[in-house]
XYZ file of C-alpha atoms in Angstrom:
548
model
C 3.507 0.494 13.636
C 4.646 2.845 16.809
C 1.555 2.575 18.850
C -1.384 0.594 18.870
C -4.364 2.251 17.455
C -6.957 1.652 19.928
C -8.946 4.628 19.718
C -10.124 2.828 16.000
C -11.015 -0.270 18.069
C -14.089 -1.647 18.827
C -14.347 -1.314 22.617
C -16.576 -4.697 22.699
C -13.590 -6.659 20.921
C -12.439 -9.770 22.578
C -9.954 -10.555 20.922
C -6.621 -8.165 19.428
C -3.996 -9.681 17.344
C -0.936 -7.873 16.589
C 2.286 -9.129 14.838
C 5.378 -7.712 13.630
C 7.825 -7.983 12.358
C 7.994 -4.500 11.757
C 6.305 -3.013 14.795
C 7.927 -0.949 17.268
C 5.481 -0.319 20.075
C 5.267 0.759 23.771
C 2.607 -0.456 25.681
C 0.968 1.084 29.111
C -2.337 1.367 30.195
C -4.717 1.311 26.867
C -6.974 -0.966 27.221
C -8.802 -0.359 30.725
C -11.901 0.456 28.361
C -11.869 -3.087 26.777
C -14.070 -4.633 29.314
C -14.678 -7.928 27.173
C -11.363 -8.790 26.015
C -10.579 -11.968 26.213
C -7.435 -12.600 24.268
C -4.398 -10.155 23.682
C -1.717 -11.265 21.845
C 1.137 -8.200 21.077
C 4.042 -10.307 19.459
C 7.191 -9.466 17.662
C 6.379 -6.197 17.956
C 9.790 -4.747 19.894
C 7.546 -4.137 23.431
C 10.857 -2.899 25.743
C 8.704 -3.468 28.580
C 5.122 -4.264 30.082
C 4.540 -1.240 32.208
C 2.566 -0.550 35.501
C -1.198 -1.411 35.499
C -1.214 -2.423 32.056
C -3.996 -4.437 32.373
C -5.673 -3.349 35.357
C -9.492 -3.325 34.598
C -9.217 -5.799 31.818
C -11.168 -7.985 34.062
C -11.821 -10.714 31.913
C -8.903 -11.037 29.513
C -7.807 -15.221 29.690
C -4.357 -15.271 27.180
C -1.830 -13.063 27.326
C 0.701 -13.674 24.420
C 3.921 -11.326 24.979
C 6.120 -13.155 23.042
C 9.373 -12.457 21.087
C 9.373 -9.050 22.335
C 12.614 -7.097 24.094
C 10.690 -7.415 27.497
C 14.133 -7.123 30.210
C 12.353 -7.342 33.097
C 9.614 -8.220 35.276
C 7.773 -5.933 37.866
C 5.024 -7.113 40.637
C 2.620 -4.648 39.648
C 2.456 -5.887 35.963
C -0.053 -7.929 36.389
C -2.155 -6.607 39.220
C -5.894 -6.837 38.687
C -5.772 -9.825 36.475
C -7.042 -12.631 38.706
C -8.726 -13.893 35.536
C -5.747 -15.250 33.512
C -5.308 -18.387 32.318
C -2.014 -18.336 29.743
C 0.784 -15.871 29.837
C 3.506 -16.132 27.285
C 6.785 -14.456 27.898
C 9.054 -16.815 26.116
C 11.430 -15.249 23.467
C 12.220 -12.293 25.239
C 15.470 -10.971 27.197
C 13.866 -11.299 30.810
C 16.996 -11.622 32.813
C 15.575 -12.031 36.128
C 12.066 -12.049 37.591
C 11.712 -10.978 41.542
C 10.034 -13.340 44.069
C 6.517 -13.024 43.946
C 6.037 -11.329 40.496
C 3.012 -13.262 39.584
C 1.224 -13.271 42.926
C -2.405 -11.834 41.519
C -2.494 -14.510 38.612
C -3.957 -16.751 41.020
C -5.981 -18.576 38.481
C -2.961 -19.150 35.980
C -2.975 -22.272 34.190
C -0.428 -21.857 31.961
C 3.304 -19.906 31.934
C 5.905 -20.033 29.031
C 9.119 -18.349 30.484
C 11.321 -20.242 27.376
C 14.287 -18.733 25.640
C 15.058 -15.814 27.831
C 18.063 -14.844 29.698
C 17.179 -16.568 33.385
C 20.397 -18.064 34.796
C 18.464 -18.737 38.844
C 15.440 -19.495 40.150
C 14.554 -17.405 43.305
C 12.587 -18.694 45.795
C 8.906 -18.295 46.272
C 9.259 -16.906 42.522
C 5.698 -18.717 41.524
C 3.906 -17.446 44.876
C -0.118 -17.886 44.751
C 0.057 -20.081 41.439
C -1.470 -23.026 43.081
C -3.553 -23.574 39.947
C -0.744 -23.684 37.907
C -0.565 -26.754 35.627
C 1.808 -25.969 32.711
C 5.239 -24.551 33.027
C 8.083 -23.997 30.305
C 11.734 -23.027 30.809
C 13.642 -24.291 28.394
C 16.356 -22.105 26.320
C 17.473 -20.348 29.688
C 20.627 -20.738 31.066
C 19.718 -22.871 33.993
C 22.224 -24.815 36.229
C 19.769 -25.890 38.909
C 16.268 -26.123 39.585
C 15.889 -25.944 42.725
C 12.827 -27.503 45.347
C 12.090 -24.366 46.689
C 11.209 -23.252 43.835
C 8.601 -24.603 43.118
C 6.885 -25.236 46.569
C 4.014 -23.335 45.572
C 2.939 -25.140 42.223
C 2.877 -28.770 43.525
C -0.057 -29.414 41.099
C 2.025 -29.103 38.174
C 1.393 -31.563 35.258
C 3.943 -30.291 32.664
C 7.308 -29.155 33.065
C 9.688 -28.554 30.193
C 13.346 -27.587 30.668
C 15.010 -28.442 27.398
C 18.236 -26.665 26.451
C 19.630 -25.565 29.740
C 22.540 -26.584 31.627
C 21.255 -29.206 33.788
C 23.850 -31.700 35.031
C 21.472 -33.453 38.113
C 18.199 -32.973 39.923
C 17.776 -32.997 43.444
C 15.648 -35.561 44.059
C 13.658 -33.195 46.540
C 12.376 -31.766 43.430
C 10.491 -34.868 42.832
C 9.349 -35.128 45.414
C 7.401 -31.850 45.393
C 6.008 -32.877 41.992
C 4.403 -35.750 42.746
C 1.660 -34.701 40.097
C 3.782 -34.309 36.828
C 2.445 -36.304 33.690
C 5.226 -34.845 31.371
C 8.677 -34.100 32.086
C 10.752 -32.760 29.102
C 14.904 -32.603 30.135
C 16.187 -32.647 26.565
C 19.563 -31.299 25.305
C 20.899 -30.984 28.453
C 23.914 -32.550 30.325
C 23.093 -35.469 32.253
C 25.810 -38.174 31.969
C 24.336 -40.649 34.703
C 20.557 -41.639 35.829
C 20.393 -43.691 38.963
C 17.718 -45.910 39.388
C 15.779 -44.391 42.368
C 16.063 -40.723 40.325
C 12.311 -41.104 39.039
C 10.785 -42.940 42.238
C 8.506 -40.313 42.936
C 7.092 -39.747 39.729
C 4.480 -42.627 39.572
C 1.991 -40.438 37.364
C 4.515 -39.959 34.533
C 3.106 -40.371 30.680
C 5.483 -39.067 28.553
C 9.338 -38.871 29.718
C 11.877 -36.827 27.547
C 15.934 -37.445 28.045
C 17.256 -36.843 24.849
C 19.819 -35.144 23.549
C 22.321 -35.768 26.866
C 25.216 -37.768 27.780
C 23.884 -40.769 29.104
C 26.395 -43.818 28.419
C 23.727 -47.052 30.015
C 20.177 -47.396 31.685
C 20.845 -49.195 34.733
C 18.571 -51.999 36.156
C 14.962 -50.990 37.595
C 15.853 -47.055 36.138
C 12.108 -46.744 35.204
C 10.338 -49.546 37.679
C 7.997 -47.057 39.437
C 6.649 -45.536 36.171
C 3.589 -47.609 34.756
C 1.882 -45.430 33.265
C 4.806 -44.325 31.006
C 3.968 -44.585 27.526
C 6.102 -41.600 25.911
C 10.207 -42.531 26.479
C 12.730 -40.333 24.049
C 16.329 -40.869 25.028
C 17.843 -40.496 21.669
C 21.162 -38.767 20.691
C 22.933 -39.946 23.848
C 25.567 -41.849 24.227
C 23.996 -45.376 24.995
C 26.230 -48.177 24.705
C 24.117 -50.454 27.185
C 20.716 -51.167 28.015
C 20.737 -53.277 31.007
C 18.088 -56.375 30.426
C 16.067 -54.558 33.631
C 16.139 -51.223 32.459
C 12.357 -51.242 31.165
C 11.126 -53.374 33.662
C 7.450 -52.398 34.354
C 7.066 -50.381 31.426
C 3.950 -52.841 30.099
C 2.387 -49.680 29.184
C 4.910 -48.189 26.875
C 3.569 -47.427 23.291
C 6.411 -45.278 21.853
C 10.207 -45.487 22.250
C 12.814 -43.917 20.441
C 16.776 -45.015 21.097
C 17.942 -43.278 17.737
C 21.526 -42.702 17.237
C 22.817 -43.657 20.262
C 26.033 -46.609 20.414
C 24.064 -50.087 20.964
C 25.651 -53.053 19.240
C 22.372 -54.945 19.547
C 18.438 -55.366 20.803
C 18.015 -57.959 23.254
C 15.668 -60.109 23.709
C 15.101 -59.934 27.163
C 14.663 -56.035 26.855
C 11.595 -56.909 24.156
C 10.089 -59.092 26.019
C 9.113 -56.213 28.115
C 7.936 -53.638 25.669
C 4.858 -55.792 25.251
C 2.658 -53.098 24.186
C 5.312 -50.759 21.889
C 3.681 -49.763 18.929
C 6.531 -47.221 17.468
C 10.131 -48.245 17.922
C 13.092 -45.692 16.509
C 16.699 -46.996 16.267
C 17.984 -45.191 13.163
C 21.648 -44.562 13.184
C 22.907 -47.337 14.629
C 25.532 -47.663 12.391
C 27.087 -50.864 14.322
C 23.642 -52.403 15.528
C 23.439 -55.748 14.516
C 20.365 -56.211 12.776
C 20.391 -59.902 11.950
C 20.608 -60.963 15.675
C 18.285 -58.145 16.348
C 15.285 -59.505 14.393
C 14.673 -62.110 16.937
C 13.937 -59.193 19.117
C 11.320 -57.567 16.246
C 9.576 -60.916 16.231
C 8.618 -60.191 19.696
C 7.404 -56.663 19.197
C 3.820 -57.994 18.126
C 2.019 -54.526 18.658
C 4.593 -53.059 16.453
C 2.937 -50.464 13.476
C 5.679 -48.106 13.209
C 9.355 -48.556 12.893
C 12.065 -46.694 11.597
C 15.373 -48.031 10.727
C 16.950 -45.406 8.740
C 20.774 -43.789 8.635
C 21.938 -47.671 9.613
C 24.130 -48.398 6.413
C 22.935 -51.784 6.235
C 19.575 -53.625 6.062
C 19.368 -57.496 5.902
C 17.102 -58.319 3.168
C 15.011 -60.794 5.556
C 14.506 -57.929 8.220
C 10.889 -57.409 8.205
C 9.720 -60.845 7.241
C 8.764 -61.374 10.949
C 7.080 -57.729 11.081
C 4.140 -57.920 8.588
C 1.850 -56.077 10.592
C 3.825 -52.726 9.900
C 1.784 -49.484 8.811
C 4.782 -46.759 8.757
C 8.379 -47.672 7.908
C 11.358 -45.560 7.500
C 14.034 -46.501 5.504
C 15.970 -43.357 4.593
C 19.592 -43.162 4.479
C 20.740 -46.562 3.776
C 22.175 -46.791 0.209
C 19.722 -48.988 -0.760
C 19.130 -50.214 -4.705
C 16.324 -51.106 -6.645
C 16.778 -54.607 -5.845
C 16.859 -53.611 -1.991
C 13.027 -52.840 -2.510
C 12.048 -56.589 -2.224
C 12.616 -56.730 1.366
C 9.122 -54.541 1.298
C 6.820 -57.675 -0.258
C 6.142 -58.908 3.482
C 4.647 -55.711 4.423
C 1.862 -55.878 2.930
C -0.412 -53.545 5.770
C 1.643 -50.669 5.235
C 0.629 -47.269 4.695
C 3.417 -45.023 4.606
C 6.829 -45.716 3.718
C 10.421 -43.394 3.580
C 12.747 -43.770 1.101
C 14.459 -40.986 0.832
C 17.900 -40.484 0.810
C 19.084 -43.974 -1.189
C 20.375 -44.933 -4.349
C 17.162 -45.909 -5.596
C 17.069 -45.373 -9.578
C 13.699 -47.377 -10.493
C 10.926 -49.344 -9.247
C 9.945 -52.652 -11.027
C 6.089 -53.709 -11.364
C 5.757 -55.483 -7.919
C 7.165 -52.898 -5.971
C 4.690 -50.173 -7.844
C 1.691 -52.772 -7.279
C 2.903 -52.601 -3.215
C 3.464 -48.982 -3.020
C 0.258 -46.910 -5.316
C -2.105 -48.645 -2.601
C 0.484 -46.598 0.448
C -1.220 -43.105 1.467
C 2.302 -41.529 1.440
C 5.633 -42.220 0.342
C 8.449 -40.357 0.513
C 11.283 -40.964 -2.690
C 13.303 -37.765 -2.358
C 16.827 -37.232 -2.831
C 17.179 -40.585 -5.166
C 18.567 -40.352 -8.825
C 15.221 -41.221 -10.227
C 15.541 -42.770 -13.673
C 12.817 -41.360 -15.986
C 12.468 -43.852 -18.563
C 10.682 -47.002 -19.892
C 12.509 -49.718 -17.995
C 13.346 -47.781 -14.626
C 9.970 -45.651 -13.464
C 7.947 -46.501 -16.732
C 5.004 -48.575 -14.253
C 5.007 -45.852 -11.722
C 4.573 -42.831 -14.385
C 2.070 -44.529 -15.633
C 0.130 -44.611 -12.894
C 1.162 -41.275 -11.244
C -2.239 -39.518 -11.667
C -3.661 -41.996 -9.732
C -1.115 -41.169 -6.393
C -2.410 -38.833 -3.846
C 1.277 -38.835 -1.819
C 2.224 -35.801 -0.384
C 5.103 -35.422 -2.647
C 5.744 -37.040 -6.082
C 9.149 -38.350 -6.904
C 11.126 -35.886 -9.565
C 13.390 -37.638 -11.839
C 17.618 -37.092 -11.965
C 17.936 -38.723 -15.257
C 17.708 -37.890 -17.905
C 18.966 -34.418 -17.756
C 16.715 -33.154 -20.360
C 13.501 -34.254 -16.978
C 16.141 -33.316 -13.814
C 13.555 -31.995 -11.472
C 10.293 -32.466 -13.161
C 7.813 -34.387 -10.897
C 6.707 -37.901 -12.420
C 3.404 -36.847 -12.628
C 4.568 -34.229 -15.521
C 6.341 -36.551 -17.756
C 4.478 -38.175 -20.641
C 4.956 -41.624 -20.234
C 4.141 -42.397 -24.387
C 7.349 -40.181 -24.794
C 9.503 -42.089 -22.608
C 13.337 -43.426 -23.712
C 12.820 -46.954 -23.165
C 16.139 -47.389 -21.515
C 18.994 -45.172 -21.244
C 22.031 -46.308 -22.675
C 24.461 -47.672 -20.755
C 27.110 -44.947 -21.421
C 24.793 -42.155 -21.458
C 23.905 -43.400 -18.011
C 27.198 -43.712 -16.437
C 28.002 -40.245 -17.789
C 25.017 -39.020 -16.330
C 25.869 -40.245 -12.893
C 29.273 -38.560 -12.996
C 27.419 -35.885 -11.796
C 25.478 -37.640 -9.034
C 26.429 -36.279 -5.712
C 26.635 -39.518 -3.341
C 27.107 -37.688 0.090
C 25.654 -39.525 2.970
C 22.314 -37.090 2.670
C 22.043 -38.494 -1.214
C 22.642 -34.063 -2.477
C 21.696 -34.775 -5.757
C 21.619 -31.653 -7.759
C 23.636 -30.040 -9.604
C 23.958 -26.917 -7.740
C 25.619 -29.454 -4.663
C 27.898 -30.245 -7.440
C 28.961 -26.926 -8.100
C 29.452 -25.802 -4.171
C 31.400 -28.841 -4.569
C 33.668 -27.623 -7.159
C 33.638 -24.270 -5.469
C 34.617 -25.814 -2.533
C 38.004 -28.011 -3.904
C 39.301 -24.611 -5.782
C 39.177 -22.938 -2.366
C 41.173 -25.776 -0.816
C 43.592 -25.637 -3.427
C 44.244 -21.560 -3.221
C 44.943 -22.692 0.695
C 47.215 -25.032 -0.194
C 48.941 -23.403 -2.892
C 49.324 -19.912 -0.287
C 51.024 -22.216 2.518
C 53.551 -23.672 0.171
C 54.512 -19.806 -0.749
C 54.434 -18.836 2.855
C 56.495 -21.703 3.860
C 59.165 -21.018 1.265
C 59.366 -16.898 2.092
C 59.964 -18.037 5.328
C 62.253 -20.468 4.451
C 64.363 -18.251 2.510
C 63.929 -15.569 5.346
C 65.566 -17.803 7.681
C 68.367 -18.531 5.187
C 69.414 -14.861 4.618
C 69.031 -13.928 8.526
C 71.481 -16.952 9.258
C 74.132 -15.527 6.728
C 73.773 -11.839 7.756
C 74.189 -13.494 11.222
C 77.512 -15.527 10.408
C 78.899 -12.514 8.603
C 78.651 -9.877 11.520
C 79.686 -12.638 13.869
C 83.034 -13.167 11.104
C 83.464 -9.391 11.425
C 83.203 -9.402 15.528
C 85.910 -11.723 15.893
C 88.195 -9.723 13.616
C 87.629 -6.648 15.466
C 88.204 -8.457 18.605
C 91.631 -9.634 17.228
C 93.277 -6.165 17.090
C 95.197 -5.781 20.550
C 94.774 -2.266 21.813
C 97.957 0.160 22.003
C 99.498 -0.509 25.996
C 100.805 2.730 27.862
C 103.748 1.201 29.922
C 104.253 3.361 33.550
C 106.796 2.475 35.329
C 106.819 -1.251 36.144
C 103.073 -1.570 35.384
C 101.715 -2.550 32.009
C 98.502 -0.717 31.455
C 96.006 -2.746 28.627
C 93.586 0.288 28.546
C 93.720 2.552 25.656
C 94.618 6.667 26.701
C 92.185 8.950 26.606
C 94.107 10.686 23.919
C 95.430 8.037 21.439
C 93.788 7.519 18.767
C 93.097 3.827 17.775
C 92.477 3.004 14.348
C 90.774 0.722 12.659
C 91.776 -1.218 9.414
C 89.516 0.690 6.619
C 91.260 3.873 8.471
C 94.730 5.755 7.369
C 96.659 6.062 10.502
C 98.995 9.045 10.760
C 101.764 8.815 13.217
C 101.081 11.092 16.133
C 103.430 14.358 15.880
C 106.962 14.791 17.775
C 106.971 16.365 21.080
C 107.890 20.028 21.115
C 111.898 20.373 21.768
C 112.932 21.677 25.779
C 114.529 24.590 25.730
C 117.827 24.584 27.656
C 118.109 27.130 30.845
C 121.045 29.207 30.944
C 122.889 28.609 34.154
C 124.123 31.670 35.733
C 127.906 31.417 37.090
């Protein structure tokens, strides 16, 4: 599509929806006869730019959706007339820069999505008359500072999301101007330090996102002005320490998540003041001690959802104290059939993860636990499709209403075929030994649990290209060697051959008293591969007769 066909349009729409991907349209002023639209959304559609007056006399259009466009810039007389707005969406475009004042006449703007663009500075004044402003994203630009000037005209903002820029610190001026914030999203940025007064003006926060950074600890009293916080992320850091203060006043907080960070350990003091968590995240802690940990669990009494996965090691006692559980994630943990019985305390849960393990069957009292769950998750296990390993849960596989049924590994003759499929009055009633261990021969065991046979043959693929590598450098190294050998005896010949040459005195011309060393222009001075003739005899002087 070139151009938007709006002569074939209904001029009482209220609402146009186009999409690409393979549009290519221009857009100018086209819809000044569409007096009751209320939503336009052009997307994906190549726009290079928005043009002037656009809109004007679209007086009640509410969402503007310009996304994922090749919009470059912004102009102050784009939006003029359009008082009436309430969402504009810019995000995915190549907007480098937008002037001061750009979206002065969206005085009643609610909403602004500015994300994944090309912005590397903020200008000053740059959200002028957006005192109604409430929701603001600018995440994905290239953003080193955000600075209070900014945003001295949208001091009723609620949300603000700047994940994926180049933050390093905040000015705490900014804070201060944005009193009102309820979310603040600074993921995957590049904050290595927090210091404990850096939130003191944000009493109103509800859902706080830091993840993704460089933070190393959470100092004392770091959150102490935030009681209404409920929402904390701070995962994929670099969090060795929590210090016993850190979440003091958070009585509030219902969901954390400290996923693969560094701890060694949950302590007690810190649990004792999550009093109201109800979903707790610390997978891939690879060096977290669990078994002192569980003290901590055992004061986490709102607790319904954890998840424990990628931590290579789960003590079978580990949710004894946590019966009240409704969502657990195990994933990623090498665990066994046998490793299943640490499930029997929870016996209020709902959904379970078990993906990624070495999980091969499920014995009677772990199917009587698990048929009752609304969803579980077995993928990426070498499921064992016969009598003895999945015969119970086959059996009663019609009855399961999970989102996704477990496909069996083994045998090969059922690899990929959901359980649900398999006749269970055909089953093998155990695989043999032998056939087994020959089966798993082909088992990837990678720390995702890639367990088809395609993996197996990137695998493969992968090992012949390292040995071509291998086998190309020990050629190259012995061309060069013998390179180097020949240049050093080509070397020690010519310098042999020098040395000779230099031995050969030159011919001397003796004048008077003096001995000359340099050869005469006219000699001829031979060298040993030449046949030297002897130079001829001077012509004989002729007498003068003397006259008497």
């Amino acid at each position: 599509m070139n151009e938007i066909p709006v002569t074939s349009i209904d001029r009482d729409t209220q609402v146009i929806v186009i999409r690409g991907p393979k549009n290519h349209i221009s857009i100018g002023p086209i819809f000044k006869d569409f007096r009751y639209l209320e939503v336009l959304r052009v997307t994906d559609s190549l726009v290079p730019a928005i043009g002037q007056h656009t809109f004007w006399g679209v007086l009640n259009l509410k969402v503007l959706d310009l996304s994922r466009n090749n919009i470059t810039s912004i102009r102050e007389d784009n939006f003029r007339g359009q008082d009436n707005l309430l969402e504009l969406d810019l995000s995915s475009n190549k907007i480098v820069r937008v002037p001061s004042a750009s979206f002065r006449y969206l005085t009643d703007l609610r909403s602004l999505n500015l994300a994944d663009n090309f912005l590397e500075e903020l200008v000053p004044r740059q959200f002028l008359n957006l005192a109604s402003l409430k929701w603001i994203d600018l995440s994905g630009n290239p953003l080193v500072d955000l600075k209070p000037e900014v945003f001295r005209d949208v001091q009723e903002l609620k949300v603000l999301r700047c994940r994926r820029c180049q933050l390093k610190q905040i000015n705490p001026m900014f804070y201060s101007l944005l009193r009102q914030l309820t979310e603040l999203d600074l993921g995957d940025n590049h904050f290595k330090y927090l210091d404990k007064e850096e939130f003191t003006y944000l009493k109103r926060l509800n859902t706080l996102r830091l993840d993704g950074n460089q933070l190393s600890v959470l100092v004392d009293y770091l959150f102490e002005g935030q009681r209404s916080l409920q929402h904390l992320d701070v995962s994929r850091n670099r969090i060795v320490k929590i210090s016993s203060m850190a979440f003091e006043n958070l009585n509030n907080l219902t969901h954390l998540d400290l996923s693969y960070n560094k701890l060694l350990g949950l302590d007690i003091d810190i649990a004792t003041r999550l009093t109201s968590l109800k979903v707790l995240n610390i997978s891939g802690h690879l060096q977290l001690d669990l078994v002192e940990s569980k003290f901590a669990f055992q004061l986490l009494e709102s607790l319904t959802t954890l998840s424990v996965a990628d931590m290579g090691y789960l003590p079978a006692s580990l949710f004894k104290s946590l019966p009240h559980l409704r969502e657990l994630n195990i994933s990623g943990n090498h665990l066994n059939d046998i490793s299943l019985e640490m499930l029997l305390p929870v016996t209020k849960l709902e959904r379970l993860d078990v993906s990624r393990n070495q999980i091969k069957g499920i014995d009677m009292r772990i199917v009587n636990l698990i048929v009752k769950l609304e969803d579980v998750n077995l993928a990426y296990n070498p499921i064992t499709c016969d009598r003895c390993h999945m015969g119970a849960l086959i059996d009663r596989a019609h009855t399961l209403k999970w989102s996704k049924l477990p496909s069996c590994f083994l045998p090969e003759s059922h690899r990929g075929t959901e359980i649900s499929d398999i006749d269970g009055a055909g089953l093998d009633f155990c695989m043999s030994l032998d056939d087994e261990e020959d089966e798993d021969t082909n088992a990837a065991s990678t720390s995702r649990n890639i367990l088809s046979q395609g993996s197996l043959n990137i695998l493969a693929l992968i090992a012949g290209l390292v040995f071509i590598i291998v086998a190309v450098l020990i050629v190259g190294i012995v061309v060069c060697y013998s390179r180097h050998r020949a240049r050093y005896y080509t070397h020690e010949d010519k310098r042999d051959l020098g040395a000779t040459e230099k031995s050969i005195d030159p011919p001397a011309t003796i004048t008077s008293n003096e001995i000359n060393f340099k050869f005469p222009i006219d000699d001829h001075v031979c060298i040993t591969d030449e046949l030297c003739l002897p130079p001829p005899p001077p012509p004989p002087t002729k007498q003068v007769p003397t006259l008497g």
